[in-house]
Amino acid sequence: MTPIQYQECIEACIKCMNACNYSYVSSLKEYDLALLRDTIRMDRECADICGYAIQAMTRQSPFVAEICRLCAEICEACAEVCNRNVHIQCKNCIQACLDCAEACRQISEAVAVYA
Amino acid sequence: MTPIQYQECIEACIKCMNACNYSYVSSLKEYDLALLRDTIRMDRECADICGYAIQAMTRQSPFVAEICRLCAEICEACAEVCNRNVHIQCKNCIQACLDCAEACRQISEAVAVYA
Amino acid sequence: MTPIQYQECIEACIKCMNACNYSYVSSLKEYDLALLRDTIRMDRECADICGYAIQAMTRQSPFVAEICRLCAEICEACAEVCNRNVHIQCKNCIQACLDCAEACRQISEAVAVYA
Amino acid sequence: MTPIQYQECIEACIKCMNACNYSYVSSLKEYDLALLRDTIRMDRECADICGYAIQAMTRQSPFVAEICRLCAEICEACAEVCNRNVHIQCKNCIQACLDCAEACRQISEAVAVYA
């Protein structure tokens, strides 16, 4: 597994972190804020693990498989929570989360096979 | 699961992060640096996941079980790598890693039962 | 500047991170959520820089002075924002932020003199 | 200052984090490891602050100016330390650090004017 193979997953993680943090900031400005409590919490969770996964991949961590698997789980949970809302930032976030989850699962499985 | 129940594990994580980062800095100053390559890398891995787990517990993350399980795995791997060396900072690091791994596994299992 | 001298500041940072993340989670559950938008954002900012400062001190970063100065500024800003609210978690957060700011400023100045 | 204006700086930070972590891993594998002690430490410092700055920009932190200023300082210090070595990973790292420092200074000044 060379760092080059991580590139696509790193980019998916960055897009996801970006979308989650944008959803987080935008949701905190919404009028119907009370409906967005879970979204706000989950956006932070997801942005944080994406940041962690990016660091891990760029430093070729021996735990990339485990970290990316966890990242995929949190991304999927975030997509599910965002799916309950109608706001545009939540809709954009869902796709970024699902793309990131898929990229992370691929890395996780590819690395686990190599190890 | 109340935040109070996390307190002991948070403290074990802080001690472990402290010991790993101390081992990291001290190892980088050693004469026989070449024997410490894996230790240096693992110390950073372990300090980083401990910091991540502390944040997760203090914000009552819905993923505390998964994050603490991963933290326990990395702590155990770090203890194993440190065990190959004779340096005092590595010896101190082993115990902190094993204590942290145990505390993280307890939290992980306790939270998983509640969920 | 030895790591032992950082111990008090590390503990102040942990208490502050804890108080900020507790305020964050509690605020997201409040009925009058709309009044707490700024508090929620600031709590995350403050918890994140405290986590960063802890890592930096435990690894004896050459930038401890600069990082602790930034941490002090963010802690003070967080205390100010929390001061606008009447909630108990915000009140507890203020004191932790101010204590952390003071500890960080002391470290920042002590390290800067040494450097 | 809109999030779109951060995009270029975010990308410079990612490139820098990538180059620093690559230099970190590669340096730990080098034969003349003893000459690379400072580089290894600085690479980690720089990769960590870049990761922090990326999170801060994507969540539109009120402290983007201060965080990017600190990131620029650490990038410049890292470039200086890498400059002492002849290794290819260090050479690549220097340019990424200098580019990132410039992008961070621009953001820092632009945001400070707005605030």
XYZ file of C-alpha atoms in Angstrom:
460
model
C 0.000 0.000 0.000
C 1.745 3.170 -1.125
C 0.750 6.677 -0.085
C -0.376 7.340 -3.653
C -3.181 4.845 -3.208
C -4.468 6.859 -0.262
C -4.866 10.006 -2.331
C -8.473 9.426 -3.397
C -9.534 8.575 0.139
C -7.739 11.597 1.574
C -9.654 13.794 -0.852
C -12.968 12.164 0.072
C -12.183 12.772 3.743
C -11.395 16.433 3.084
C -14.632 16.938 1.157
C -16.537 15.241 3.942
C -14.863 17.305 6.673
C -15.626 20.405 4.674
C -19.285 19.480 4.140
C -19.764 18.487 7.786
C -18.202 21.628 9.167
C -20.203 23.749 6.710
C -23.372 21.961 7.811
C -22.343 22.521 11.452
C -21.877 26.268 11.044
C -24.959 26.694 8.856
C -27.155 24.611 11.153
C -26.158 26.741 14.138
C -27.556 29.754 12.245
C -30.909 28.163 11.329
C -34.252 29.346 12.750
C -35.443 25.803 13.541
C -32.287 25.072 15.467
C -34.019 22.683 17.871
C -34.548 20.136 15.084
C -30.838 20.187 14.296
C -29.354 19.217 17.676
C -28.326 15.737 16.532
C -27.038 17.022 13.203
C -24.800 19.571 14.894
C -23.303 16.949 17.215
C -22.846 14.418 14.446
C -21.264 16.967 12.083
C -18.557 17.629 14.657
C -18.003 13.909 15.265
C -17.652 13.292 11.556
C -15.415 16.277 10.801
C -13.118 15.245 13.662
C -12.677 11.622 12.602
C -12.125 12.729 8.986
C -9.335 15.030 10.152
C -7.896 12.178 12.155
C -8.051 9.775 9.216
C -6.335 12.277 6.915
C -3.439 12.652 9.383
C -3.226 8.870 9.744
C -3.092 8.250 5.988
C -0.558 10.989 5.294
C 1.755 9.615 7.994
C 1.221 6.032 6.738
C -0.036 4.938 10.134
C 0.162 1.197 10.822
C -3.479 1.557 11.929
C -4.912 2.975 8.716
C -7.233 -0.029 8.272
C -8.772 0.342 11.738
C -8.952 4.149 11.620
C -10.589 4.191 8.176
C -13.089 1.537 9.262
C -14.091 3.719 12.210
C -14.248 6.759 9.938
C -16.602 4.885 7.580
C -18.927 3.977 10.468
C -19.115 7.538 11.733
C -19.644 8.910 8.207
C -22.567 6.514 7.688
C -24.109 7.472 11.025
C -23.729 11.148 10.142
C -25.393 10.624 6.746
C -28.313 8.912 8.479
C -28.819 11.751 10.945
C -28.515 14.423 8.226
C -31.135 12.518 6.227
C -33.826 13.508 8.767
C -33.540 17.169 7.772
C -34.615 19.141 4.725
C -31.897 21.800 4.831
C -29.653 22.199 1.840
C -26.434 21.940 3.894
C -27.644 18.602 5.289
C -28.421 17.260 1.821
C -24.946 18.186 0.585
C -23.442 16.619 3.661
C -25.138 13.245 3.093
C -23.461 12.648 -0.259
C -20.036 13.694 1.006
C -20.427 11.351 3.996
C -21.495 8.382 1.876
C -18.655 8.951 -0.618
C -16.176 9.194 2.234
C -17.554 6.064 3.900
C -17.110 4.134 0.664
C -13.563 5.388 0.095
C -12.638 4.586 3.707
C -14.066 1.053 3.500
C -12.055 0.419 0.342
C -8.835 1.560 1.983
C -9.640 -0.362 5.139
C -10.158 -3.609 3.219
C -7.207 -3.094 0.872
C -4.818 -2.388 3.757
C -6.154 -5.250 5.866
C -5.452 -7.689 2.987
C -1.881 -6.405 2.676
C -1.197 -6.586 6.405
C -23.216 6.060 31.326
C -22.488 9.426 32.878
C -19.409 11.559 32.185
C -18.298 10.874 35.770
C -17.756 7.219 34.851
C -15.311 8.328 32.144
C -13.084 10.141 34.611
C -10.755 7.240 35.392
C -10.296 6.387 31.743
C -9.652 10.015 30.818
C -6.899 10.094 33.432
C -5.364 6.862 32.130
C -5.377 8.331 28.615
C -3.663 11.503 29.799
C -0.974 9.525 31.616
C -0.465 7.404 28.538
C -0.272 10.405 26.185
C 2.201 11.978 28.569
C 4.378 8.837 28.775
C 4.281 8.279 25.000
C 5.176 11.853 24.153
C 7.928 11.811 26.758
C 9.263 8.581 25.267
C 9.017 10.154 21.794
C 11.056 13.226 22.734
C 13.579 11.262 24.809
C 14.033 8.594 22.143
C 14.771 11.244 19.535
C 17.684 12.356 21.747
C 19.171 8.876 22.251
C 22.542 7.822 20.871
C 21.230 4.498 19.538
C 18.436 6.243 17.681
C 18.363 3.656 14.906
C 16.986 1.013 17.274
C 14.144 3.336 18.241
C 12.560 4.010 14.838
C 9.460 1.915 15.540
C 9.150 3.241 19.077
C 9.176 6.833 17.866
C 6.469 6.154 15.279
C 4.336 4.164 17.705
C 4.664 6.775 20.458
C 3.139 9.368 18.145
C 0.359 7.013 17.068
C -0.474 6.258 20.681
C -0.315 9.853 21.940
C -2.582 10.939 19.087
C -5.313 8.343 19.669
C -5.192 9.048 23.430
C -5.778 12.735 22.726
C -8.622 11.802 20.409
C -10.206 9.477 22.990
C -10.012 12.165 25.696
C -11.854 14.654 23.458
C -14.438 11.986 22.600
C -15.125 11.102 26.240
C -15.331 14.708 27.430
C -17.859 15.532 24.681
C -19.810 12.322 25.424
C -19.380 11.151 21.850
C -21.910 8.562 20.651
C -18.846 6.630 19.414
C -17.003 6.337 22.719
C -17.189 2.517 22.636
C -15.598 2.280 19.182
C -13.008 5.009 19.809
C -11.911 3.510 23.145
C -11.676 0.050 21.586
C -9.345 1.445 18.909
C -7.371 3.315 21.559
C -6.908 0.086 23.528
C -5.584 -1.720 20.420
C -3.079 1.016 19.650
C -1.957 1.216 23.302
C -1.314 -2.537 23.330
C 0.655 -2.356 20.085
C 2.695 0.548 21.470
C 3.458 -1.383 24.674
C 4.658 -4.314 22.573
C 7.000 -2.178 20.500
C 8.363 -0.349 23.572
C 9.030 -3.734 25.150
C 11.826 -4.364 22.627
C 13.939 -1.569 24.139
C 15.866 -1.187 27.358
C 15.519 2.581 27.753
C 13.919 3.906 30.893
C 11.403 6.074 28.987
C 10.246 2.978 27.087
C 9.805 0.977 30.288
C 7.682 3.744 31.823
C 5.692 3.951 28.640
C 4.765 0.250 28.662
C 2.937 0.412 31.990
C 1.065 3.588 31.041
C -0.004 1.983 27.744
C -1.207 -1.228 29.391
C -3.134 0.683 32.082
C -4.720 2.865 29.414
C -5.611 -0.149 27.281
C -7.353 -1.764 30.233
C -9.280 1.395 31.147
C -10.310 1.884 27.508
C -11.529 -1.709 27.162
C -13.631 -1.340 30.313
C -15.259 1.835 28.999
C -15.728 0.293 25.587
C -17.529 -2.741 27.006
C -19.567 -0.758 29.552
C -20.783 1.702 26.911
C -21.527 -1.045 24.384
C -23.775 -2.792 26.940
C -25.699 0.443 27.599
C -26.145 1.273 23.916
C 11.720 24.564 31.203
C 11.167 20.957 32.205
C 8.028 18.941 31.477
C 7.264 18.905 35.212
C 6.688 22.646 35.054
C 3.968 22.091 32.466
C 1.975 19.807 34.747
C -0.215 22.480 36.323
C -1.027 24.029 32.970
C -1.816 20.630 31.436
C -4.285 20.017 34.252
C -5.894 23.429 33.778
C -6.262 22.673 30.059
C -7.891 19.310 30.780
C -10.352 20.868 33.231
C -11.155 23.554 30.686
C -11.624 21.054 27.840
C -13.867 19.034 30.117
C -15.959 22.042 31.156
C -16.252 23.325 27.577
C -17.286 19.976 26.153
C -19.755 19.488 29.005
C -21.190 22.934 28.313
C -21.338 22.062 24.590
C -23.299 18.847 25.132
C -25.554 20.360 27.805
C -26.249 23.486 25.770
C -27.313 21.381 22.781
C -29.995 19.831 25.034
C -31.367 23.141 26.377
C -34.873 24.409 25.576
C -33.666 27.919 24.777
C -31.113 26.611 22.328
C -31.294 29.693 20.106
C -29.639 31.832 22.797
C -26.732 29.408 22.992
C -25.525 29.412 19.366
C -22.354 31.355 20.132
C -21.681 29.371 23.296
C -21.870 26.074 21.422
C -19.439 27.266 18.752
C -17.052 28.773 21.266
C -17.104 25.685 23.489
C -15.872 23.601 20.562
C -13.188 26.139 19.675
C -11.953 26.199 23.245
C -12.031 22.425 23.798
C -10.089 21.928 20.562
C -7.285 24.379 21.347
C -7.001 22.980 24.889
C -6.547 19.490 23.431
C -3.959 20.902 21.068
C -2.085 22.677 23.856
C -2.019 19.521 25.991
C -0.460 17.539 23.136
C 2.052 20.340 22.536
C 3.136 20.518 26.173
C 3.423 16.760 26.629
C 5.626 16.511 23.527
C 7.700 19.535 24.645
C 6.893 21.364 21.439
C 9.311 24.171 20.508
C 6.157 26.280 20.000
C 4.681 25.898 23.475
C 4.905 29.657 24.112
C 2.956 30.537 20.954
C 0.418 27.714 21.318
C -0.298 28.521 24.971
C -0.683 32.216 24.145
C -3.287 31.354 21.511
C -4.978 28.982 23.939
C -5.204 31.771 26.527
C -6.833 34.118 24.000
C -9.438 31.560 22.978
C -10.160 30.647 26.617
C -10.759 34.311 27.444
C -13.061 34.742 24.453
C -14.967 31.620 25.460
C -15.374 32.881 29.036
C -16.767 36.147 27.690
C -19.332 34.432 25.493
C -20.380 32.030 28.280
C -20.849 35.022 30.549
C -23.901 36.110 28.521
C -25.870 33.061 29.665
C -27.458 32.050 32.951
C -27.100 28.284 32.560
C -25.193 26.388 35.188
C -22.912 24.645 32.655
C -21.922 28.068 31.277
C -21.130 29.410 34.745
C -18.881 26.418 35.476
C -17.225 26.854 32.119
C -16.271 30.488 32.755
C -14.107 29.695 35.772
C -12.370 26.788 34.031
C -11.641 29.008 31.014
C -10.240 31.850 33.115
C -8.058 29.478 35.159
C -6.784 27.873 31.972
C -6.094 31.251 30.374
C -4.031 32.289 33.387
C -2.055 29.029 33.455
C -1.419 29.260 29.709
C -0.217 32.867 29.941
C 2.205 31.906 32.702
C 3.652 29.073 30.637
C 3.778 31.250 27.562
C 5.735 33.963 29.330
C 8.027 31.565 31.215
C 8.919 29.663 28.048
C 9.409 32.839 26.021
C 11.933 34.081 28.602
C 13.846 30.803 28.432
C 13.903 30.686 24.637
C -14.461 36.410 4.239
C -16.428 33.489 2.803
C -15.415 29.830 3.101
C -14.704 29.816 -0.657
C -11.829 32.231 -0.054
C -10.243 29.689 2.294
C -10.084 27.002 -0.377
C -6.612 27.822 -1.668
C -5.144 27.984 1.822
C -6.824 24.718 2.827
C -5.196 23.060 -0.174
C -1.785 24.504 0.689
C -2.178 23.185 4.241
C -3.077 19.712 2.977
C -0.078 19.643 0.654
C 2.146 20.777 3.497
C 0.744 18.214 5.943
C 1.253 15.567 3.310
C 4.855 16.614 2.585
C 5.727 16.891 6.279
C 4.273 13.517 7.185
C 5.975 11.958 4.175
C 9.263 13.520 5.259
C 8.628 12.256 8.810
C 8.058 8.649 7.733
C 10.901 8.697 5.190
C 13.350 10.305 7.594
C 12.642 7.628 10.208
C 13.778 5.063 7.624
C 17.042 6.832 6.703
C 20.491 5.448 7.489
C 21.804 8.753 8.807
C 18.897 9.075 11.188
C 20.905 10.976 13.785
C 21.164 14.009 11.507
C 17.392 14.074 11.128
C 16.297 14.369 14.768
C 15.149 17.985 14.441
C 13.529 17.353 11.083
C 11.456 14.501 12.469
C 10.237 16.599 15.391
C 9.520 19.608 13.227
C 7.686 17.559 10.609
C 5.250 16.387 13.267
C 4.797 19.917 14.642
C 4.084 21.227 11.167
C 1.742 18.422 10.103
C -0.240 18.859 13.330
C -0.741 22.622 13.044
C -1.687 22.230 9.360
C -4.357 19.712 10.346
C -5.550 22.120 13.014
C -5.680 25.050 10.587
C -7.658 23.012 8.046
C -10.285 22.132 10.670
C -10.411 25.778 11.778
C -10.928 27.113 8.250
C -13.562 24.532 7.306
C -15.569 25.343 10.442
C -15.137 29.088 9.863
C -13.502 29.515 13.249
C -13.591 33.057 14.685
C -9.853 32.531 15.304
C -8.787 31.771 11.748
C -6.496 34.837 11.640
C -4.602 33.805 14.789
C -4.469 30.098 13.924
C -3.211 30.738 10.383
C -0.586 33.164 11.683
C 0.713 30.469 14.040
C 0.599 27.922 11.217
C 2.701 30.241 9.032
C 5.334 30.598 11.775
C 5.607 26.856 12.296
C 5.753 26.207 8.540
C 8.610 28.676 8.198
C 10.499 27.110 11.099
C 9.989 23.668 9.569
C 11.282 24.857 6.184
C 14.386 26.235 7.896
C 15.120 22.970 9.699
C 14.507 20.879 6.564
C 16.918 23.149 4.715
C 19.838 21.720 6.714
C 19.414 18.312 5.056
C 20.135 16.989 1.600
C 17.421 14.336 1.489
C 14.887 14.488 -1.275
C 11.899 14.316 1.111
C 13.286 17.337 2.986
C 13.728 19.317 -0.212
C 10.111 18.618 -1.242
C 8.973 19.553 2.219
C 10.610 22.982 2.140
C 8.604 24.202 -0.835
C 5.324 22.890 0.569
C 6.055 24.620 3.887
C 6.915 27.948 2.261
C 3.825 27.845 0.032
C 1.665 27.028 3.030
C 3.239 29.802 5.103
C 2.477 32.320 2.371
C -1.120 31.150 1.957
C -1.650 31.228 5.737
C -0.231 34.744 6.061
C -2.553 35.972 3.304
C -5.591 34.490 5.039
C -4.433 35.778 8.392
C -4.097 39.328 7.098
C -7.288 39.252 5.028
C -9.355 37.977 7.945
C -7.786 40.418 10.404
C -8.788 43.332 8.129
C -12.393 42.088 7.984
C -12.686 41.537 11.725
